[in-house]
CSV table of C-alpha atoms in Angstrom, one decimal:
chain,number,residue,atom,x,y,z
P,1,MET,CA,38.1,-13.8,-50.3
P,2,LYS,CA,39.1,-11.0,-48.0
P,3,ASN,CA,42.0,-12.9,-46.9
P,4,LEU,CA,42.9,-13.7,-50.3
P,5,LEU,CA,42.5,-10.0,-51.5
P,6,SER,CA,44.4,-8.8,-48.7
P,7,ALA,CA,47.5,-11.3,-49.4
P,8,LEU,CA,47.5,-10.3,-53.0
P,9,VAL,CA,47.9,-6.4,-51.9
P,10,LEU,CA,51.0,-7.4,-49.5
P,11,LEU,CA,52.8,-9.5,-52.2
P,12,LEU,CA,52.2,-6.4,-55.1
P,13,GLY,CA,53.6,-4.2,-52.3
P,14,ALA,CA,56.3,-6.0,-51.3
P,15,ALA,CA,57.5,-6.6,-55.1
P,16,ALA,CA,56.7,-2.5,-55.8
P,17,ALA,CA,59.2,-1.8,-52.8
P,18,ASN,CA,61.9,-4.2,-54.0
P,19,ALA,CA,62.8,-2.7,-57.1
P,20,GLN,CA,66.6,-4.8,-57.6
P,21,VAL,CA,66.6,-7.1,-60.3
P,22,GLY,CA,68.2,-10.4,-59.6
P,23,VAL,CA,69.3,-13.0,-62.4
P,24,GLY,CA,70.3,-16.4,-60.7
P,25,THR,CA,69.7,-15.4,-57.1
P,26,SER,CA,66.4,-14.3,-55.4
P,27,SER,CA,68.0,-11.9,-53.3
P,28,PRO,CA,69.8,-9.4,-55.3
P,29,ASN,CA,72.1,-6.8,-53.6
P,30,ALA,CA,70.4,-3.8,-52.2
P,31,SER,CA,73.0,-1.5,-53.8
P,32,ALA,CA,72.4,-2.8,-57.6
P,33,GLN,CA,69.8,-2.1,-59.5
P,34,LEU,CA,70.3,-5.5,-61.5
P,35,GLU,CA,72.7,-8.4,-60.0
P,36,ILE,CA,73.5,-11.6,-62.1
P,37,VAL,CA,74.8,-14.3,-60.3
P,38,SER,CA,76.4,-17.8,-62.3
P,39,GLU,CA,79.5,-20.0,-61.8
P,40,ASP,CA,79.8,-21.1,-65.4
P,41,LYS,CA,78.3,-18.2,-67.6
P,42,GLY,CA,79.1,-14.9,-68.7
P,43,ILE,CA,77.2,-11.5,-69.7
P,44,LEU,CA,77.4,-11.2,-73.5
P,45,ILE,CA,77.7,-7.4,-74.3
P,46,PRO,CA,75.8,-6.6,-77.8
P,47,GLN,CA,78.4,-6.7,-80.5
P,48,VAL,CA,78.2,-4.1,-83.6
P,49,SER,CA,80.1,-3.2,-86.4
P,50,LEU,CA,81.2,0.6,-86.0
P,51,THR,CA,82.8,2.3,-88.7
P,52,ASP,CA,84.8,4.9,-86.6
P,53,THR,CA,85.0,6.5,-83.0
P,54,THR,CA,82.5,9.2,-84.3
P,55,ASP,CA,79.9,6.6,-85.6
P,56,THR,CA,76.0,8.1,-84.7
P,57,ALA,CA,74.4,5.9,-87.3
P,58,THR,CA,75.0,2.2,-86.3
P,59,ILE,CA,72.8,2.7,-83.0
P,60,THR,CA,69.6,3.5,-84.4
P,61,ASN,CA,67.9,5.4,-81.2
P,62,GLY,CA,70.6,7.6,-80.8
P,63,ASN,CA,74.4,7.6,-78.7
P,64,VAL,CA,73.9,8.1,-75.2
P,65,SER,CA,76.6,8.5,-72.5
P,66,SER,CA,78.3,5.3,-70.9
P,67,LEU,CA,76.6,3.0,-73.8
P,68,LEU,CA,78.7,0.3,-74.0
P,69,VAL,CA,79.1,-2.2,-77.0
P,70,TYR,CA,81.7,-4.6,-78.1
P,71,ASN,CA,83.1,-3.3,-81.7
P,72,THR,CA,83.7,-6.1,-84.0
P,73,SER,CA,85.1,-4.6,-87.1
P,74,LYS,CA,88.4,-3.1,-87.9
P,75,ILE,CA,88.3,0.3,-90.1
P,76,ALA,CA,89.3,3.7,-90.1
P,77,ASP,CA,90.6,4.5,-86.0
P,78,VAL,CA,88.2,1.5,-84.2
P,79,ILE,CA,89.4,-1.6,-83.8
P,80,PRO,CA,87.8,-5.0,-82.2
P,81,GLY,CA,87.1,-4.3,-78.6
P,82,TYR,CA,85.0,-3.0,-76.0
P,83,TYR,CA,83.8,0.8,-76.7
P,84,TYR,CA,81.9,3.4,-74.4
P,85,TRP,CA,80.2,6.6,-75.8
P,86,TYR,CA,81.0,9.5,-74.1
P,87,ASP,CA,82.1,13.2,-75.0
P,88,ASN,CA,80.8,12.7,-78.7
P,89,LYS,CA,83.0,9.7,-79.6
P,90,TRP,CA,83.4,6.0,-79.1
P,91,ASN,CA,86.0,5.4,-76.2
P,92,ARG,CA,88.1,2.1,-76.5
P,93,ILE,CA,88.4,0.3,-73.0
P,94,LEU,CA,92.1,-0.2,-72.9
P,95,THR,CA,93.9,-3.7,-72.0
P,96,ASP,CA,97.3,-4.9,-70.6
P,97,VAL,CA,98.4,-5.4,-73.9
P,98,ASP,CA,97.7,-1.7,-74.7
P,99,VAL,CA,99.4,-0.5,-71.8
P,100,LEU,CA,102.3,-2.9,-72.4
P,101,ASN,CA,102.3,-1.4,-76.1
P,102,GLU,CA,102.7,2.5,-74.7
P,103,THR,CA,105.5,4.0,-76.3
P,104,ILE,CA,108.0,5.5,-74.0
P,105,THR,CA,110.5,7.9,-75.4
P,106,THR,CA,112.7,10.5,-74.2
P,107,LEU,CA,114.7,13.8,-75.8
P,108,ILE,CA,117.0,15.6,-73.6
P,109,ASP,CA,118.9,18.8,-74.5
P,110,ASN,CA,122.7,18.5,-73.6
P,111,GLY,CA,123.1,22.1,-73.4
P,112,ASN,CA,125.6,22.1,-76.0
P,113,GLY,CA,123.6,22.6,-79.0
P,114,THR,CA,122.6,18.7,-79.6
P,115,TYR,CA,119.9,17.0,-78.2
P,116,THR,CA,119.5,13.2,-77.7
P,117,TYR,CA,116.6,11.1,-78.4
P,118,THR,CA,115.8,7.5,-76.8
P,119,SER,CA,113.4,5.6,-78.6
P,120,GLU,CA,110.9,3.2,-76.6
P,121,ASP,CA,113.4,0.2,-77.7
P,122,GLY,CA,116.5,2.2,-76.2
P,123,VAL,CA,118.1,3.2,-79.4
P,124,VAL,CA,119.9,6.7,-78.8
P,125,THR,CA,120.0,9.3,-81.6
P,126,VAL,CA,121.8,12.5,-81.2
P,127,ILE,CA,120.3,15.7,-83.2
P,128,ASP,CA,122.7,18.2,-83.6
P,129,ILE,CA,121.7,21.5,-84.3
P,130,PRO,CA,124.2,24.0,-85.8
P,131,SER,CA,125.7,27.0,-83.3
P,132,ASN,CA,124.5,29.4,-86.1
P,133,GLN,CA,120.9,28.4,-85.5
P,134,THR,CA,119.2,29.2,-82.5
P,135,LEU,CA,116.6,27.0,-81.3
P,136,THR,CA,113.8,28.5,-78.8
P,137,THR,CA,112.1,25.2,-78.6
P,138,LEU,CA,112.2,21.4,-79.3
P,139,VAL,CA,109.0,19.5,-78.5
P,140,TYR,CA,108.6,15.6,-79.4
P,141,ASP,CA,104.7,14.7,-79.0
P,142,GLN,CA,104.5,11.0,-78.4
P,143,ILE,CA,100.7,10.6,-79.0
P,144,THR,CA,101.0,12.3,-82.7
P,145,ASN,CA,104.6,11.3,-83.1
P,146,THR,CA,105.6,14.6,-84.2
P,147,LEU,CA,108.6,16.6,-83.9
P,148,THR,CA,108.3,20.7,-83.5
P,149,TYR,CA,110.6,23.3,-83.3
P,150,THR,CA,110.6,26.8,-83.4
P,151,ASP,CA,113.1,28.8,-84.1
P,152,GLU,CA,114.2,32.3,-82.6
P,153,ASN,CA,111.8,34.1,-84.9
P,154,ASN,CA,109.2,32.0,-83.7
P,155,ASN,CA,108.4,30.2,-86.9
P,156,PRO,CA,107.3,26.4,-85.9
P,157,VAL,CA,108.2,23.8,-87.8
P,158,VAL,CA,106.4,20.1,-87.6
P,159,ILE,CA,108.1,17.1,-88.6
P,160,ASP,CA,105.9,14.2,-89.2
P,161,LEU,CA,107.6,10.9,-88.4
P,162,PRO,CA,104.7,8.5,-89.3
P,163,THR,CA,105.2,10.0,-92.9
P,164,LEU,CA,108.8,8.8,-92.9
P,165,VAL,CA,107.4,5.1,-92.8
P,166,GLN,CA,104.0,4.6,-94.3
P,167,ASN,CA,102.6,1.9,-92.4
P,168,ALA,CA,105.7,0.5,-91.0
P,169,GLU,CA,106.5,-0.4,-94.6
P,170,THR,CA,110.0,-2.3,-95.2
P,171,LEU,CA,112.5,0.4,-96.5
P,172,THR,CA,113.4,-0.4,-100.3
P,173,SER,CA,114.4,2.8,-101.8
P,174,LEU,CA,115.5,6.2,-100.0
P,175,VAL,CA,116.3,8.9,-103.0
P,176,LYS,CA,117.8,12.5,-102.9
P,177,ASN,CA,116.1,14.5,-105.5
P,178,ALA,CA,117.8,17.5,-107.1
P,179,ASP,CA,115.4,20.2,-105.4
P,180,GLY,CA,116.7,19.2,-102.2
P,181,SER,CA,113.7,16.7,-101.3
P,182,ILE,CA,114.2,13.1,-100.4
P,183,THR,CA,111.6,10.6,-102.0
P,184,TYR,CA,111.0,7.5,-99.9
P,185,THR,CA,109.5,4.1,-101.8
P,186,ASP,CA,108.1,0.9,-99.7
P,187,GLU,CA,107.8,-2.6,-101.0
P,188,ASN,CA,104.1,-1.7,-102.3
P,189,GLY,CA,105.6,1.3,-104.5
P,190,ASN,CA,104.2,4.2,-102.2
P,191,GLN,CA,106.1,7.1,-102.5
P,192,THR,CA,106.7,9.7,-99.5
P,193,ASN,CA,108.3,13.0,-100.1
P,194,ILE,CA,110.4,14.6,-97.3
P,195,ASN,CA,110.8,18.4,-98.2
P,196,LEU,CA,114.2,19.0,-96.2
P,197,ALA,CA,113.6,22.6,-97.3
P,198,GLY,CA,111.1,23.3,-95.1
P,199,ILE,CA,112.7,21.6,-91.9
P,200,ILE,CA,116.5,23.4,-92.6
P,201,GLN,CA,116.2,27.3,-92.8
P,202,ASP,CA,118.0,29.4,-95.1
P,203,ASN,CA,120.6,30.5,-92.8
P,204,GLN,CA,121.5,26.7,-92.2
P,205,ALA,CA,123.9,25.3,-95.3
P,206,VAL,CA,123.5,21.6,-95.8
P,207,THR,CA,126.9,20.8,-97.8
P,208,SER,CA,126.0,16.7,-98.2
P,209,ILE,CA,123.0,14.5,-97.7
P,210,VAL,CA,123.7,10.7,-97.3
P,211,ALA,CA,120.8,8.2,-97.5
P,212,ASN,CA,122.3,4.4,-96.5
P,213,VAL,CA,119.5,2.0,-97.4
P,214,ASN,CA,121.2,-1.0,-95.8
P,215,ALA,CA,121.5,0.7,-92.3
P,216,GLY,CA,117.9,2.5,-92.8
P,217,THR,CA,119.6,6.1,-92.3
P,218,ILE,CA,119.7,9.6,-93.3
P,219,THR,CA,123.0,11.7,-92.6
P,220,PHE,CA,123.1,15.5,-92.9
P,221,THR,CA,126.6,17.0,-92.8
P,222,ASN,CA,126.5,21.0,-92.4
P,223,GLU,CA,129.3,23.8,-93.8
P,224,LEU,CA,131.0,23.2,-90.4
P,225,GLY,CA,131.6,19.4,-90.9
P,226,GLN,CA,128.7,19.1,-88.2
P,227,THR,CA,126.8,15.7,-88.8
P,228,THR,CA,122.7,14.7,-87.8
P,229,VAL,CA,122.0,11.3,-88.3
P,230,ILE,CA,118.2,10.3,-88.5
P,231,ASN,CA,117.2,6.4,-88.2
P,232,ILE,CA,114.5,5.2,-89.8
P,233,SER,CA,114.7,1.8,-89.0
P,234,ASP,CA,113.6,2.8,-85.4
P,235,PHE,CA,110.1,4.2,-87.0
P,236,VAL,CA,109.6,1.1,-88.8
P,237,THR,CA,109.8,-1.0,-85.5
P,238,GLN,CA,107.5,1.3,-83.8
P,239,TYR,CA,105.0,1.5,-86.5
P,240,GLU,CA,105.3,-2.3,-87.3
P,241,THR,CA,102.6,-4.5,-86.5
P,242,VAL,CA,102.2,-8.2,-86.1
P,243,THR,CA,99.0,-10.2,-86.9
P,244,THR,CA,97.9,-13.9,-87.5
P,245,LEU,CA,95.3,-15.5,-89.4
P,246,VAL,CA,94.6,-19.4,-88.5
P,247,ASP,CA,92.8,-22.0,-90.5
P,248,ASN,CA,90.9,-23.7,-87.3
P,249,GLY,CA,89.9,-26.8,-89.6
P,250,ASP,CA,86.0,-27.0,-88.8
P,251,GLY,CA,85.2,-23.8,-91.1
P,252,THR,CA,86.5,-21.2,-89.0
P,253,VAL,CA,89.5,-18.9,-89.0
P,254,THR,CA,90.9,-17.2,-86.2
P,255,TYR,CA,92.3,-13.4,-86.6
P,256,THR,CA,94.4,-12.2,-83.7
P,257,ASN,CA,95.3,-8.6,-84.3
P,258,GLU,CA,98.4,-6.7,-83.1
P,259,GLU,CA,97.1,-6.0,-79.7
P,260,GLY,CA,96.5,-9.6,-79.0
P,261,THR,CA,92.5,-9.2,-79.6
P,262,ALA,CA,91.4,-12.6,-81.4
P,263,VAL,CA,88.0,-12.6,-83.7
P,264,THR,CA,86.6,-16.1,-84.9
P,265,VAL,CA,85.0,-16.1,-88.3
P,266,THR,CA,82.6,-18.7,-89.5
P,267,LEU,CA,83.1,-19.4,-93.5
P,268,PRO,CA,79.9,-20.1,-95.5
P,269,ALA,CA,79.4,-23.8,-96.5
P,270,GLY,CA,80.0,-24.1,-100.0
P,271,LEU,CA,77.6,-25.1,-102.8
P,272,ASN,CA,76.6,-28.4,-103.6
P,273,GLY,CA,78.8,-30.2,-106.2
P,274,VAL,CA,77.1,-31.8,-109.2
P,275,ASP,CA,75.3,-35.6,-108.2
P,276,GLY,CA,77.9,-38.2,-109.7
P,277,THR,CA,76.8,-40.4,-112.1
P,278,ASP,CA,75.3,-44.3,-111.0
P,279,GLY,CA,77.8,-46.8,-110.6
P,280,GLN,CA,77.4,-50.3,-112.1
P,281,SER,CA,76.2,-53.5,-110.1
P,282,ALA,CA,78.4,-56.2,-109.7
P,283,TYR,CA,75.9,-58.3,-112.4
P,284,GLU,CA,76.4,-55.4,-114.8
P,285,LEU,CA,80.0,-55.5,-114.3
P,286,TRP,CA,80.0,-59.2,-114.9
P,287,LEU,CA,78.3,-59.1,-118.3
P,288,ALA,CA,80.8,-55.8,-119.5
P,289,GLU,CA,83.5,-58.6,-118.7
P,290,GLY,CA,82.1,-60.7,-122.0
P,291,ASN,CA,79.8,-63.0,-119.7
P,292,THR,CA,76.4,-63.8,-120.5
P,293,GLY,CA,73.7,-65.3,-118.7
P,294,THR,CA,70.9,-63.8,-116.3
P,295,ILE,CA,71.4,-62.6,-112.6
P,296,THR,CA,71.0,-66.3,-111.3
P,297,ASP,CA,74.0,-67.6,-113.5
P,298,PHE,CA,75.8,-64.7,-112.1
P,299,LEU,CA,75.0,-65.8,-108.6
P,300,THR,CA,75.6,-69.3,-109.5
P,301,SER,CA,78.8,-68.5,-110.7
P,302,LEU,CA,80.1,-66.8,-107.4
P,303,ILE,CA,79.9,-70.7,-105.5
P,304,GLY,CA,82.6,-72.7,-105.7
P,305,ALA,CA,83.1,-76.3,-105.8
P,306,ASN,CA,82.8,-78.4,-102.2
P,307,GLY,CA,86.6,-78.5,-100.8
P,308,ALA,CA,88.2,-81.1,-99.2
P,309,ASP,CA,86.9,-82.8,-95.7
P,310,GLY,CA,89.0,-81.5,-93.2
P,311,ALA,CA,90.9,-83.4,-90.8
P,312,ALA,CA,89.0,-85.7,-87.8
P,313,GLY,CA,88.7,-83.9,-84.3
P,314,THR,CA,90.0,-85.0,-81.4
P,315,ASN,CA,87.3,-87.3,-79.3
P,316,GLY,CA,85.5,-85.9,-76.5
P,317,THR,CA,85.7,-87.2,-72.9
P,318,ASP,CA,83.3,-89.7,-72.1
P,319,GLY,CA,80.1,-88.6,-69.8
P,320,GLN,CA,78.4,-90.1,-67.3
P,321,SER,CA,75.4,-92.3,-67.3
P,322,ALA,CA,72.2,-91.5,-65.6
P,323,TYR,CA,72.7,-93.7,-63.0
P,324,GLU,CA,76.2,-91.9,-62.1
P,325,LEU,CA,74.4,-88.9,-61.9
P,326,TRP,CA,71.9,-90.5,-59.8
P,327,LEU,CA,74.3,-91.8,-57.5
P,328,ALA,CA,76.5,-88.2,-57.5
P,329,GLU,CA,73.5,-86.4,-56.1
P,330,GLY,CA,74.0,-88.4,-52.8
P,331,ASN,CA,71.2,-91.5,-53.9
P,332,THR,CA,72.4,-95.2,-52.7
P,333,GLY,CA,71.5,-98.2,-54.7
P,334,THR,CA,72.1,-100.5,-57.4
């Protein structure tokens, strides 16, 4: 009994000393609190439906730094993917697709009153700043997609480029209004007002504003005959998204968003239909055709007359007698 107790104490002491946990292995790495080993399985991170990047209600016991989840919803400013909680918000783990889709643009001061803007597609747009307007700074923020310039009086003007193209819609109409603004209407009837009077200072006269719907451009011409072209179609391309929804034919559909993330949704089964009317038996159909009699009469009617005898078969080969079989086994005698 003493030996048994000693062994039990040693075993419990060893278990307490070895605090690592191994799944699929009896010897987890000493540097890991938890090591999982498998050749054909993965770890399934909890899948939750976040409402936005500041969601503090979905996790019932509160968000803690480094908490990792897989978000399944596409709402507000979250899309399907892995998110971790840090700095009081949910941060998405980027993929190769996110890196490839990163917008790369440049804005260069040409030193002659013009600026050259190059989009991520390589499209070059020259912005001509008239000589009577002293430009102090012009900054393009590719995160918020805004242009901010500050004049000589230190008055900042912010041009919000995404408002020119709501949700990357196809350009339907572009109308110059009498008050100096431009109204853009997409194919869904949503309108966006561009207040040019707030963009162009009073000391700069604009003699013409031309909207080319087919080309997707707005051309400004000032009193000096200098033109500035804004290419709206470039902004449409920048914000355009491509998604797919595929019927898998097995009661599920797969939705793939613009970042290549695929989500498969199982559709609920439909309700059972109304039971059909019982069909008629062969005997009932026979009676319906005007026949009379019992079911025995019906079965008898199914038996036809005897057919003609078939042709005689070929005669078979004569067999051996018992005596011949006896001789064939090696016996001798008469």
